[in-house]
Every structure is written in structure tokens, then in C-alpha cells.
Coordinates of C-alpha atoms in Angstrom, one line a residue:
M1 CA 109.6 118.4 132.1
D2 CA 109.3 114.7 131.8
L3 CA 106.5 113.3 129.7
P4 CA 104.7 110.2 130.8
H5 CA 106.3 107.1 129.2
H6 CA 103.0 105.3 128.5
G7 CA 101.6 108.2 126.4
Y8 CA 104.6 108.3 124.1
R9 CA 104.6 104.6 123.6
A10 CA 100.9 104.6 122.6
T11 CA 101.5 107.3 120.1
K12 CA 104.4 105.6 118.6
Q13 CA 102.6 102.4 118.2
R14 CA 99.7 104.1 116.4
A15 CA 102.1 105.7 114.0
R16 CA 103.7 102.3 113.2
A17 CA 100.3 100.6 112.8
A18 CA 99.2 103.0 110.1
P19 CA 99.2 101.4 106.5
P20 CA 101.9 102.6 104.1
Q21 CA 100.8 105.3 101.7
A22 CA 100.6 104.2 98.0
D23 CA 102.4 105.8 95.1
P24 CA 100.7 108.9 93.6
V25 CA 98.4 107.9 90.7
L26 CA 98.5 109.9 87.5
F27 CA 94.9 109.2 86.4
E28 CA 92.0 108.6 88.7
D29 CA 90.2 105.3 88.1
T30 CA 86.6 106.2 87.4
S31 CA 85.5 102.9 85.9
S32 CA 83.6 101.9 89.1
S33 CA 81.9 105.3 89.3
A34 CA 81.0 105.2 85.6
S35 CA 79.6 101.7 85.9
A36 CA 77.6 102.9 88.9
M37 CA 76.3 105.8 87.0
N38 CA 75.3 103.6 84.0
T39 CA 73.5 101.2 86.2
Q40 CA 71.6 104.1 87.8
G41 CA 70.4 105.3 84.3
Y42 CA 72.7 108.3 83.9
Y43 CA 73.7 109.2 80.2
T44 CA 77.1 110.4 79.4
P45 CA 77.1 112.4 76.2
G46 CA 79.7 111.6 73.5
Y47 CA 80.5 108.2 74.8
N48 CA 78.3 105.1 75.1
M49 CA 79.6 102.4 77.4
G50 CA 76.8 100.0 76.5
A51 CA 76.3 98.1 73.2
P52 CA 74.6 100.1 70.5
S53 CA 71.1 99.1 69.8
S54 CA 69.7 98.3 66.3
D55 CA 67.5 101.4 66.4
M56 CA 70.5 103.7 67.0
Q57 CA 72.4 102.0 64.2
G58 CA 69.9 102.1 61.3
G59 CA 66.7 103.8 62.1
A60 CA 68.0 107.1 63.5
G61 CA 70.6 107.4 60.6
M62 CA 68.0 106.8 57.9
D63 CA 65.5 109.2 59.6
N64 CA 68.2 111.9 59.7
L65 CA 69.1 111.3 56.1
F66 CA 65.6 111.6 54.8
A67 CA 64.8 114.4 57.1
D68 CA 67.6 116.4 55.5
P69 CA 66.2 118.5 52.7
M70 CA 69.7 118.8 51.0
A71 CA 70.0 115.0 50.9
N72 CA 66.5 114.7 49.4
A73 CA 67.3 117.3 46.7
A74 CA 70.5 115.5 45.9
M75 CA 68.8 112.2 45.5
M76 CA 66.1 113.6 43.3
Y77 CA 68.6 115.4 41.1
G78 CA 70.7 112.2 40.8
S79 CA 67.7 110.1 39.8
S80 CA 66.6 112.7 37.2
L81 CA 70.1 112.7 35.7
A82 CA 70.0 108.9 35.5
N83 CA 66.7 108.9 33.8
Q84 CA 67.8 111.6 31.3
G85 CA 70.9 109.6 30.5
K86 CA 68.9 106.4 30.0
D87 CA 66.5 108.2 27.7
M88 CA 69.4 109.7 25.7
V89 CA 71.1 106.3 25.3
N90 CA 67.9 104.6 24.2
K91 CA 67.3 107.4 21.7
E92 CA 70.8 107.1 20.2
I93 CA 70.5 103.4 19.9
S94 CA 67.1 103.7 18.3
R95 CA 68.6 106.0 15.7
F96 CA 71.0 103.4 14.4
M97 CA 69.4 100.1 15.5
S98 CA 65.7 99.9 16.3
V99 CA 64.5 96.6 17.8
N100 CA 61.1 97.0 16.0
K101 CA 62.8 97.5 12.7
L102 CA 65.0 94.6 13.3
K103 CA 62.0 92.4 14.1
Y104 CA 60.5 93.5 10.8
F105 CA 63.4 92.1 8.7
F106 CA 63.1 88.7 10.5
A107 CA 59.4 88.3 10.1
V108 CA 59.6 85.5 7.6
D109 CA 58.1 82.0 7.1
T110 CA 59.0 78.9 5.1
R111 CA 56.9 80.0 2.1
Y112 CA 58.6 83.3 1.9
V113 CA 62.1 81.8 2.1
L114 CA 61.4 79.3 -0.7
K115 CA 59.9 82.0 -3.0
K116 CA 62.7 84.4 -2.2
L117 CA 65.4 81.8 -3.0
M118 CA 63.7 81.1 -6.3
I119 CA 63.6 84.8 -7.2
L120 CA 67.3 85.1 -6.3
M121 CA 68.3 82.2 -8.6
F122 CA 65.7 82.7 -11.3
P123 CA 64.8 86.5 -11.2
Y124 CA 63.9 86.6 -14.9
T125 CA 60.6 84.8 -14.3
H126 CA 59.4 87.3 -11.7
Q127 CA 57.2 90.0 -13.0
D128 CA 55.9 92.2 -10.1
W129 CA 58.8 93.9 -8.2
E130 CA 56.8 96.6 -6.5
V131 CA 57.0 96.7 -2.7
R132 CA 53.5 96.9 -1.1
Y133 CA 52.5 99.2 1.7
H134 CA 49.7 99.4 4.2
R135 CA 49.0 102.9 5.5
D136 CA 52.4 104.1 4.5
T137 CA 54.0 101.1 6.2
P138 CA 55.7 98.4 4.2
L139 CA 54.3 94.9 4.6
T140 CA 56.4 92.4 6.4
P141 CA 58.5 89.9 4.3
R142 CA 56.0 87.0 5.0
Q143 CA 53.3 89.2 3.5
D144 CA 55.3 90.6 0.6
V145 CA 57.9 88.6 -1.3
N146 CA 59.5 91.7 -2.6
A147 CA 60.3 93.1 0.9
P148 CA 63.9 92.8 1.9
D149 CA 64.8 90.6 4.9
L150 CA 67.8 89.7 7.0
Y151 CA 67.0 86.1 7.7
I152 CA 68.2 84.7 4.3
P153 CA 71.5 86.8 4.3
T154 CA 72.3 85.8 7.9
M155 CA 71.7 82.1 7.2
A156 CA 73.5 82.3 3.9
F157 CA 76.5 83.9 5.5
I158 CA 76.7 81.1 8.2
T159 CA 76.3 78.5 5.5
Y160 CA 79.0 80.0 3.4
I161 CA 81.5 79.9 6.3
L162 CA 80.7 76.3 7.0
L163 CA 80.9 75.4 3.3
A164 CA 84.3 77.2 3.1
G165 CA 85.5 75.1 6.0
M166 CA 84.4 71.9 4.3
A167 CA 86.0 73.0 1.0
L168 CA 89.3 73.8 2.7
G169 CA 89.1 70.5 4.6
I170 CA 88.6 68.5 1.4
Q171 CA 91.7 70.2 -0.1
K172 CA 93.6 69.6 3.2
R173 CA 94.1 73.3 3.6
F174 CA 91.9 73.8 6.6
S175 CA 93.0 75.7 9.7
P176 CA 91.1 77.8 12.2
E177 CA 93.2 80.8 11.1
V178 CA 92.2 80.5 7.5
L179 CA 88.6 80.0 8.3
G180 CA 88.6 83.0 10.6
L181 CA 90.2 85.1 7.9
C182 CA 87.6 83.9 5.4
A183 CA 84.7 84.9 7.7
S184 CA 86.3 88.3 8.6
T185 CA 87.0 89.1 5.0
A186 CA 83.4 88.4 4.0
L187 CA 82.1 90.5 6.8
V188 CA 84.4 93.4 6.0
W189 CA 83.3 93.4 2.4
I190 CA 79.7 93.8 3.4
I191 CA 80.5 96.7 5.7
I192 CA 82.6 98.5 3.1
E193 CA 79.8 98.0 0.5
V194 CA 77.1 99.4 2.8
L195 CA 79.3 102.3 3.8
V196 CA 80.1 103.2 0.2
M197 CA 76.4 103.0 -0.7
L198 CA 75.4 105.2 2.2
L199 CA 78.1 107.8 1.4
S200 CA 77.1 107.9 -2.2
L201 CA 73.4 108.5 -1.3
Y202 CA 74.4 111.2 1.2
L203 CA 76.7 113.0 -1.2
L204 CA 74.2 113.0 -4.0
T205 CA 71.4 114.0 -1.6
V206 CA 69.2 111.2 -2.8
H207 CA 66.0 110.8 -0.8
S208 CA 65.0 107.2 -0.9
D209 CA 63.2 104.6 1.2
L210 CA 66.4 102.7 1.7
S211 CA 67.6 102.2 5.3
T212 CA 70.8 100.7 6.6
F213 CA 69.1 97.4 7.1
D214 CA 67.8 97.4 3.5
L215 CA 71.3 97.9 2.2
I216 CA 72.6 95.1 4.4
A217 CA 69.9 92.8 3.2
Y218 CA 70.5 93.5 -0.5
S219 CA 74.3 93.2 0.0
G220 CA 73.8 89.9 1.9
Y221 CA 71.8 88.2 -0.8
K222 CA 75.0 87.6 -2.7
Y223 CA 75.9 84.7 -0.3
V224 CA 73.1 82.6 -1.9
G225 CA 74.9 82.8 -5.2
M226 CA 78.3 82.2 -3.5
I227 CA 77.0 79.0 -1.9
F228 CA 75.7 77.8 -5.3
T229 CA 79.0 78.7 -7.0
V230 CA 81.2 76.9 -4.4
L231 CA 79.0 73.8 -4.5
C232 CA 79.2 73.6 -8.3
G233 CA 82.9 74.1 -8.1
L234 CA 83.3 71.2 -5.6
L235 CA 81.1 68.9 -7.6
F236 CA 82.1 69.7 -11.2
G237 CA 85.5 71.3 -10.9
S238 CA 86.7 74.6 -12.3
D239 CA 84.4 74.4 -15.4
G240 CA 81.3 74.0 -13.2
Y241 CA 82.6 76.8 -11.0
F242 CA 82.8 79.4 -13.8
V243 CA 79.4 78.4 -15.2
A244 CA 77.8 78.8 -11.8
L245 CA 79.7 82.1 -11.3
A246 CA 78.3 83.5 -14.5
W247 CA 74.8 82.4 -13.8
S248 CA 74.7 83.6 -10.2
S249 CA 76.3 86.9 -11.1
C250 CA 73.9 87.7 -13.9
A251 CA 70.9 86.7 -11.7
L252 CA 72.1 88.8 -8.8
M253 CA 72.8 91.8 -11.0
F254 CA 69.3 91.6 -12.5
F255 CA 67.8 91.2 -9.0
I256 CA 69.7 94.2 -7.6
V257 CA 68.7 96.5 -10.5
R258 CA 65.1 95.6 -10.4
S259 CA 64.9 95.8 -6.6
L260 CA 66.8 99.1 -6.2
K261 CA 64.9 100.6 -9.1
M262 CA 61.8 100.7 -6.9
K263 CA 63.8 102.4 -4.0
I264 CA 66.2 104.8 -5.7
L265 CA 64.5 105.7 -9.0
P266 CA 60.9 106.4 -8.2
S267 CA 61.2 110.2 -8.4
I268 CA 63.3 110.8 -11.4
S269 CA 60.7 112.8 -13.2
A270 CA 60.1 115.0 -10.2
D271 CA 63.8 115.7 -9.8
S272 CA 64.3 116.3 -13.5
M273 CA 61.7 119.0 -13.4
G274 CA 63.4 121.0 -10.7
T275 CA 67.1 120.3 -10.9
G276 CA 67.8 119.0 -14.4
S277 CA 68.8 115.5 -15.6
A278 CA 72.1 115.1 -13.8
K279 CA 70.8 113.8 -10.5
P280 CA 68.6 111.1 -12.1
Q281 CA 71.5 109.9 -14.2
L282 CA 73.7 109.7 -11.1
R283 CA 71.0 107.7 -9.4
L284 CA 70.9 105.3 -12.2
Y285 CA 74.7 105.1 -12.1
I286 CA 74.6 104.2 -8.4
T287 CA 72.1 101.4 -9.1
V288 CA 74.1 99.9 -12.0
A289 CA 77.5 100.3 -10.1
T290 CA 76.0 98.4 -7.1
A291 CA 74.9 95.6 -9.4
V292 CA 78.1 95.4 -11.3
F293 CA 80.1 95.3 -8.1
Q294 CA 78.4 92.1 -6.9
P295 CA 80.2 89.6 -9.3
I296 CA 83.6 91.0 -8.3
I297 CA 83.0 90.3 -4.7
I298 CA 81.6 86.8 -5.4
Y299 CA 84.7 85.9 -7.4
W300 CA 87.0 87.4 -4.8
L301 CA 85.4 85.4 -1.9
T302 CA 85.0 82.1 -3.7
S303 CA 87.9 81.7 -6.1
H304 CA 90.4 80.5 -3.5
L305 CA 87.9 77.8 -2.3
V306 CA 87.9 75.9 -5.6
R307 CA 90.9 74.5 -7.3

């Protein structure tokens, strides 16, 4: 049966005119549909195509953090631990170095400094050595010349280092290393002396009014005599040095004995009634040994500065 020629040709032409099929796509492009959905206000959970707003970045996160009871409990526990640690550190610092106590030892004026220097160099003329109290609290140095201070020892220590540098420079022996060795040696001697004194009082169970700052003050008063000794040695030679050494040593020994007597030996009679006479004698030995030790340190720290 013969088919009409015009129908076959029309069908053939339609088949040729159809566009070629594209290659198969592995993933379907949904960007256009997603943008259309976003423009229409649809929300896709888990993925935000738009730019995050400031409220979504900060406000929601902070609200969720403070709304969490576990986070609040952790923050409160951490703050309590920090406060406890701060209180503990302040307590330990106050045990060894109280700022109020340190201020007490620097409460001086010009009148006190002049009178104290006169007592250190001429202690034989001073009669009243008793430390005065007001409601069980010792008076400040500016109110009581017998109260120990740290201003004179500190200034005397600095002056001694400067004078040592000048003496070494005059003798053409100055160098930063020698000056640093001189300063460190003087500081180490004070530390050793204070530690030995504290250990002696602890081992003998001596209950006194002496604190660590008191011992540093009494140990630092030797620098006044050391300055006087070095100056006399530079001005008058070795003869002047030994005369000044003898004078300052005797004056310092007398000052230490009379000052510590009011601190270490006030309760000899009370101790002798209960424990015998051994402890009062040991207290007296501590006082005398501390005084005798001062001239040795003065000579050790000043003899190499004068030739």
C-alpha cells in the first residue's frame, strides 16, 4: 500500500526541525527556584541565602547564653572562685607586707629625721628610750622619736651606694660591676641579719613586739654610721677611718642595746617566775649578739672603700 508522499515529507521535516537534546545533567540547577522562593518570603531551614542580620549575630546568641541555667551557674561559680582567690592572695600579702604597716614606718618629718640622726650618732645623751603607745597602738615616728622607721635606713642605704661609687671613682677603681657587687652585698647582709634574728626569736619562743619591719629598721640604721666612717676615711685617711669606725660602732651598739631592751626584755621577770632564768639570759644574749655583730658588718662593708 502506497503512502502519500506529502505526508511522509511533512513528518520528516518536523523531525529534522526539532532542537537537539542536551547532555544529561548530574545535578539539577535550583538556584533560580531558590531565589524565587526567597523573594516570595519562604524560609529554608539550615541554610540562609541572605546576609545575616545584626540581631541574629549578637542578640540571639547572648539571649540563648543567659537563658541557659547551666551557663549562668558556671559564670557564678567562676566569679566566686575568682573572688576567693583574690581574697586569699590579699590575705597572704597582708601577712608578710601590710601597706598600712609600711605607711607607719614612713610617717616621718624633718624634725624627727634630725633628732633621730642625733640619737644615732650621740646616743649617750638620750635618756628616755621607751616607745609610747596610744590605745595599744604605737605612735608614729613623727610623734615619737623612739619609734623605728624605714625612711632613714632607705635613704642611708642609697647614700652609701652613691658614696661608695664616689670613693671608688676617686681611687680610679670604679666600674658598674664593682658598684653593683657593693650594693648587692650590703643588701644580702641585711637579709641574712634579719633572717637570723627571726630564727633566733622563733627557736627561743620569744614573744616580743618586734616585727619584720622593726628588725629591718634596726638593721638599716648601721648605714648612717657607715656613711660617717667612709667620709672620715676619705677626708682624713686611714687614721680618720678607724677613729670614725670606733665611734660609730660604739654608738650603734649602745643604740641597739637600749632600743631592743624595750622590745625583747620587758617580760624577764614574768618568764623567770614560770620557766626559770635560762630564757631571760638567752634573750639578753640575743640582744648583745645583735649589737656586737654591727661593727663587724660596718668594717666588712667599708674597709675596701678607703685606702
